[in-house]
CSV table of C-alpha atoms in Angstrom, one decimal:
chain,number,residue,atom,x,y,z
A,18,UNK,CA,0.0,0.0,0.0
A,19,UNK,CA,1.4,3.3,-1.0
A,20,UNK,CA,2.1,6.0,1.6
A,21,UNK,CA,-0.4,8.3,0.0
A,22,UNK,CA,-3.3,5.8,0.2
A,23,UNK,CA,-2.3,4.9,3.8
A,24,UNK,CA,-2.5,8.5,4.8
A,25,UNK,CA,-5.8,8.9,3.1
A,26,UNK,CA,-7.3,5.9,4.9
A,27,UNK,CA,-5.9,7.2,8.2
A,28,UNK,CA,-7.6,10.5,7.6
A,29,UNK,CA,-10.9,8.8,6.9
A,30,UNK,CA,-10.6,6.8,10.1
A,31,UNK,CA,-9.8,10.0,12.1
A,32,UNK,CA,-12.8,11.8,10.6
A,33,UNK,CA,-15.1,8.8,11.3
A,34,UNK,CA,-13.9,8.6,15.0
A,35,UNK,CA,-14.4,12.3,15.4
A,36,UNK,CA,-17.9,12.1,14.0
A,37,UNK,CA,-18.8,9.2,16.3
A,38,UNK,CA,-17.8,11.2,19.3
A,39,UNK,CA,-19.9,14.2,18.5
A,40,UNK,CA,-23.5,14.3,19.7
A,41,UNK,CA,-26.2,14.7,17.1
A,42,UNK,CA,-28.0,18.0,17.2
A,43,UNK,CA,-31.4,16.3,17.2
A,44,UNK,CA,-32.5,13.6,19.6
A,45,UNK,CA,-35.8,11.8,20.4
A,46,UNK,CA,-36.5,9.8,23.6
A,47,UNK,CA,-39.6,8.0,24.8
A,48,UNK,CA,-41.4,9.5,27.7
A,49,UNK,CA,-43.6,6.5,28.5
A,50,UNK,CA,-44.2,6.5,32.2
A,51,UNK,CA,-42.8,10.0,32.6
A,52,UNK,CA,-45.0,12.6,34.5
A,53,UNK,CA,-42.5,15.5,34.9
A,54,UNK,CA,-39.7,17.0,32.7
A,55,UNK,CA,-37.0,19.1,34.3
A,56,UNK,CA,-34.8,21.2,32.0
A,57,UNK,CA,-31.6,22.9,33.2
A,58,UNK,CA,-29.3,24.9,30.9
A,59,UNK,CA,-26.5,27.5,31.2
A,60,UNK,CA,-25.9,29.2,27.9
A,61,UNK,CA,-28.8,28.1,25.6
A,62,UNK,CA,-32.1,29.9,25.2
A,63,UNK,CA,-34.9,27.4,25.5
A,64,UNK,CA,-37.9,27.2,23.2
A,65,UNK,CA,-40.7,24.9,24.4
A,66,UNK,CA,-43.2,23.6,21.8
A,67,UNK,CA,-46.3,21.4,22.3
A,68,UNK,CA,-46.5,18.3,20.1
A,69,UNK,CA,-48.9,15.3,19.8
A,70,UNK,CA,-46.2,12.7,20.4
A,71,UNK,CA,-45.2,10.1,23.0
A,72,UNK,CA,-41.7,11.3,22.8
A,73,UNK,CA,-39.6,14.3,23.8
A,74,UNK,CA,-37.7,15.8,20.9
A,75,UNK,CA,-34.7,18.0,21.4
A,76,UNK,CA,-32.6,20.1,19.0
A,77,UNK,CA,-29.5,21.5,20.5
A,78,UNK,CA,-27.9,24.2,18.3
A,79,UNK,CA,-24.5,25.7,19.0
A,80,UNK,CA,-22.9,28.0,16.5
A,81,UNK,CA,-19.9,30.4,16.4
A,82,UNK,CA,-20.2,33.1,13.8
A,83,UNK,CA,-23.0,31.1,12.2
A,84,UNK,CA,-21.0,27.8,11.9
A,85,UNK,CA,-22.1,24.6,13.6
A,86,UNK,CA,-19.9,23.5,16.6
A,87,UNK,CA,-20.8,19.9,17.3
A,88,UNK,CA,-17.9,19.4,19.7
A,89,UNK,CA,-19.2,22.3,21.9
A,90,UNK,CA,-22.7,20.8,22.5
A,91,UNK,CA,-23.8,18.0,24.8
A,92,UNK,CA,-27.0,17.2,26.6
A,93,UNK,CA,-27.5,14.7,29.4
A,94,UNK,CA,-31.0,13.2,29.1
A,95,UNK,CA,-31.8,10.7,31.8
A,96,UNK,CA,-34.7,9.1,33.7
A,97,UNK,CA,-35.1,9.1,37.4
A,98,UNK,CA,-38.4,7.5,38.5
A,99,UNK,CA,-41.2,9.4,36.8
A,100,UNK,CA,-39.0,12.4,36.0
A,101,UNK,CA,-37.0,13.0,32.8
A,102,UNK,CA,-34.1,15.3,33.3
A,103,UNK,CA,-32.6,17.4,30.4
A,104,UNK,CA,-29.3,19.1,31.4
A,105,UNK,CA,-26.9,21.1,29.2
A,106,UNK,CA,-23.3,19.9,29.8
A,107,UNK,CA,-21.7,21.8,26.9
A,108,UNK,CA,-20.8,24.5,26.1
A,109,UNK,CA,-18.8,25.4,29.2
A,110,UNK,CA,-16.6,28.4,30.1
A,111,UNK,CA,-13.6,26.0,30.3
A,112,UNK,CA,-14.1,24.7,26.8
A,113,UNK,CA,-14.6,28.2,25.4
A,114,UNK,CA,-11.4,29.5,27.2
A,115,UNK,CA,-9.4,26.6,25.7
A,116,UNK,CA,-10.8,27.4,22.2
A,117,UNK,CA,-10.1,31.1,22.7
A,118,UNK,CA,-7.1,31.4,25.1
A,119,UNK,CA,-6.7,35.1,24.1
A,120,UNK,CA,-9.8,35.8,26.3
A,121,UNK,CA,-13.4,34.9,26.8
A,122,UNK,CA,-16.1,37.2,27.9
A,123,UNK,CA,-19.8,36.5,28.3
A,124,UNK,CA,-22.1,39.4,27.9
A,125,UNK,CA,-24.7,39.2,30.6
A,126,UNK,CA,-28.3,39.3,29.4
A,127,UNK,CA,-27.6,39.8,25.7
A,128,UNK,CA,-30.6,37.8,24.6
A,129,UNK,CA,-32.6,38.3,21.4
A,130,UNK,CA,-35.7,36.3,20.5
A,131,UNK,CA,-34.7,32.8,21.6
A,132,UNK,CA,-31.0,33.3,20.8
A,133,UNK,CA,-28.4,33.5,23.6
A,134,UNK,CA,-25.7,35.6,22.1
A,135,UNK,CA,-22.4,35.5,24.0
A,136,UNK,CA,-19.5,37.6,22.7
A,137,UNK,CA,-16.0,36.1,22.7
A,138,UNK,CA,-13.2,38.6,23.2
A,139,UNK,CA,-10.1,37.8,21.2
A,140,UNK,CA,-7.8,40.7,21.9
A,141,UNK,CA,-7.6,43.0,18.9
A,142,UNK,CA,-9.4,40.5,16.7
A,143,UNK,CA,-13.1,41.3,16.0
A,144,UNK,CA,-15.4,39.6,18.4
A,145,UNK,CA,-17.1,36.3,17.6
A,146,UNK,CA,-20.7,35.4,18.5
A,147,UNK,CA,-21.7,32.2,20.2
A,148,UNK,CA,-25.4,31.3,19.5
A,149,UNK,CA,-26.9,28.6,21.6
A,150,UNK,CA,-30.5,27.3,21.4
A,151,UNK,CA,-32.3,24.3,22.8
A,152,UNK,CA,-35.7,23.5,21.1
A,153,UNK,CA,-37.8,21.0,23.1
A,154,UNK,CA,-41.0,19.5,21.7
A,155,UNK,CA,-43.1,17.5,24.2
A,156,UNK,CA,-46.7,16.4,24.8
A,157,UNK,CA,-49.3,18.1,27.0
A,158,UNK,CA,-49.4,15.0,29.3
A,159,UNK,CA,-46.4,16.0,31.3
A,160,UNK,CA,-45.6,18.9,33.7
A,161,UNK,CA,-42.5,20.9,32.9
A,162,UNK,CA,-40.1,23.2,34.7
A,163,UNK,CA,-37.2,24.9,33.1
A,164,UNK,CA,-34.2,27.0,34.4
A,165,UNK,CA,-31.6,28.9,32.4
A,166,UNK,CA,-28.7,31.1,33.4
A,167,UNK,CA,-27.8,33.3,30.4
A,168,UNK,CA,-30.5,32.3,27.9
A,169,UNK,CA,-34.2,33.3,27.5
A,170,UNK,CA,-37.2,31.0,27.8
A,171,UNK,CA,-40.0,30.9,25.2
A,172,UNK,CA,-43.0,28.7,25.7
A,173,UNK,CA,-46.0,28.3,23.3
A,174,UNK,CA,-49.1,26.4,24.6
A,175,UNK,CA,-47.3,24.4,27.2
A,176,UNK,CA,-50.2,23.7,29.5
A,177,UNK,CA,-48.0,21.6,31.8
A,178,UNK,CA,-45.6,24.5,32.5
A,179,UNK,CA,-45.3,24.8,36.3
A,180,UNK,CA,-42.1,26.9,36.7
A,181,UNK,CA,-39.8,28.9,34.5
A,182,UNK,CA,-36.8,30.7,35.9
A,183,UNK,CA,-34.2,32.7,33.9
A,184,UNK,CA,-31.3,34.3,35.7
A,185,UNK,CA,-30.3,36.9,33.1
A,186,UNK,CA,-32.6,36.1,30.2
A,187,UNK,CA,-36.3,37.0,29.6
A,188,UNK,CA,-39.5,34.9,29.7
A,189,UNK,CA,-42.1,34.9,26.9
A,190,UNK,CA,-45.0,32.6,27.5
A,191,UNK,CA,-48.3,32.2,25.6
A,192,UNK,CA,-51.1,30.0,26.9
A,193,UNK,CA,-54.1,29.9,24.4
A,194,UNK,CA,-56.5,27.7,26.3
A,195,UNK,CA,-57.7,27.4,29.9
A,196,UNK,CA,-55.5,25.3,32.2
A,197,UNK,CA,-55.9,24.8,35.9
A,198,UNK,CA,-52.4,24.5,37.3
A,199,UNK,CA,-50.2,26.7,39.4
A,200,UNK,CA,-47.5,28.4,37.4
A,201,UNK,CA,-44.5,30.4,38.6
A,202,UNK,CA,-42.6,32.6,36.1
A,203,UNK,CA,-39.5,34.5,37.2
A,204,UNK,CA,-36.6,36.4,35.6
A,205,UNK,CA,-34.0,37.9,37.9
A,206,UNK,CA,-32.6,40.5,35.5
A,207,UNK,CA,-34.9,40.2,32.5
A,208,UNK,CA,-38.6,40.7,31.7
A,209,UNK,CA,-41.5,38.4,32.2
A,210,UNK,CA,-44.1,38.5,29.3
A,211,UNK,CA,-47.2,36.3,29.7
A,212,UNK,CA,-50.1,36.2,27.3
A,213,UNK,CA,-53.5,34.6,28.2
A,214,UNK,CA,-56.9,34.4,26.6
A,215,UNK,CA,-59.5,36.9,27.9
A,216,UNK,CA,-61.7,34.1,29.3
A,217,UNK,CA,-59.0,32.8,31.7
A,218,UNK,CA,-59.6,32.1,35.4
A,219,UNK,CA,-56.7,32.4,37.8
A,220,UNK,CA,-55.4,34.1,40.9
A,221,UNK,CA,-52.6,36.5,40.2
A,222,UNK,CA,-49.4,37.7,41.9
A,223,UNK,CA,-47.4,40.2,39.8
A,224,UNK,CA,-44.2,41.6,41.3
A,225,UNK,CA,-41.3,43.8,40.4
A,226,UNK,CA,-38.8,46.0,42.4
A,227,UNK,CA,-37.1,48.2,39.8
A,228,UNK,CA,-39.4,47.7,36.8
A,229,UNK,CA,-43.1,48.3,36.1
A,230,UNK,CA,-46.2,46.2,35.7
A,231,UNK,CA,-48.3,46.4,32.5
A,232,UNK,CA,-51.5,44.7,31.5
A,233,UNK,CA,-54.5,45.0,29.1
A,234,UNK,CA,-56.5,42.4,30.8
A,235,UNK,CA,-59.4,43.1,33.2
A,236,UNK,CA,-58.0,42.2,36.6
A,237,UNK,CA,-60.0,42.3,39.9
A,238,UNK,CA,-57.3,43.9,42.1
A,239,UNK,CA,-57.2,43.1,45.8
A,240,UNK,CA,-56.2,46.6,47.0
A,241,UNK,CA,-55.6,45.5,50.6
A,242,UNK,CA,-53.2,42.7,49.6
A,243,UNK,CA,-51.4,44.7,46.8
A,244,UNK,CA,-48.5,46.9,47.6
A,245,UNK,CA,-46.7,49.8,45.9
A,246,UNK,CA,-43.6,51.7,47.1
A,247,UNK,CA,-40.4,53.4,45.8
A,248,UNK,CA,-38.7,50.0,44.9
A,249,UNK,CA,-41.7,47.7,44.9
A,250,UNK,CA,-44.8,47.1,42.8
A,251,UNK,CA,-46.9,44.1,43.8
A,252,UNK,CA,-50.3,43.4,42.4
A,253,UNK,CA,-52.6,40.7,43.9
A,254,UNK,CA,-55.9,40.0,42.1
A,255,UNK,CA,-58.0,37.6,40.0
A,256,UNK,CA,-58.7,36.9,36.4
A,257,UNK,CA,-62.3,35.9,35.8
A,258,UNK,CA,-63.6,33.8,38.7
A,259,UNK,CA,-60.1,33.1,40.0
A,260,UNK,CA,-58.4,29.7,40.3
A,261,UNK,CA,-54.9,28.4,40.6
A,262,UNK,CA,-52.1,30.9,41.4
A,263,UNK,CA,-50.1,32.4,38.5
A,264,UNK,CA,-47.0,34.2,39.8
A,265,UNK,CA,-44.9,36.5,37.7
A,266,UNK,CA,-41.8,38.1,39.2
A,267,UNK,CA,-39.1,40.3,37.6
A,268,UNK,CA,-37.1,42.2,40.3
A,269,UNK,CA,-35.0,44.2,37.8
A,270,UNK,CA,-37.3,44.0,34.7
A,271,UNK,CA,-40.9,44.7,33.7
A,272,UNK,CA,-43.8,42.3,34.0
A,273,UNK,CA,-46.3,42.2,31.1
A,274,UNK,CA,-49.6,40.4,31.3
A,275,UNK,CA,-51.3,40.5,27.9
A,276,UNK,CA,-54.5,39.2,26.3
A,277,UNK,CA,-54.2,37.0,23.2
């Protein structure tokens, strides 16, 4: 065998091994027997979609300057009893610092419509952008909680959503039909934006410290329980005939409650 052919075969073997070690962007797992889904991510923004399926489908997208980075993405999806855990293991700060030893800088809260955009500082070289998104499609038969650090959370008709927490990102949640379930939405440094149908029944607790509360829905406000001060605006009330408690909190951002 000639040296040229040998090197070519060796290169093919190396590429095949590298491909085998990278995680596919799209995965699908059965949720038979699962009652609750818990999602934990660091950099990615999370987009939750409802689907008529007996599986959970995930699409994990990691790009630098628009180019796919399969070696920088990894999800841990595991069962524990009746709970399915989805945890983002990559990207990490350590991996990004190794990739960019000149310097790595994450821009807090730089979130745009489901894309977590993190800027990578490389000295005098123009900055690169890291875009990370996690798209989850799941059935209405399970309850869901999701927590992010830098990314935003977007949910469309996820009736099983019980809690969504974003440290630096924002929350954008639409519920188009009546559900009777407690729901807690919180963003520490971003906004919380919730849209509900006009004929929705729920108890409400809306709270901000340095932002403002906005709504175009008809709320029966409990004036005695509600509070307003220099660094606090808290509204307690009801939509329709009341029901399960929906809590929206954004200490450093605005809270929006809109009608669909």
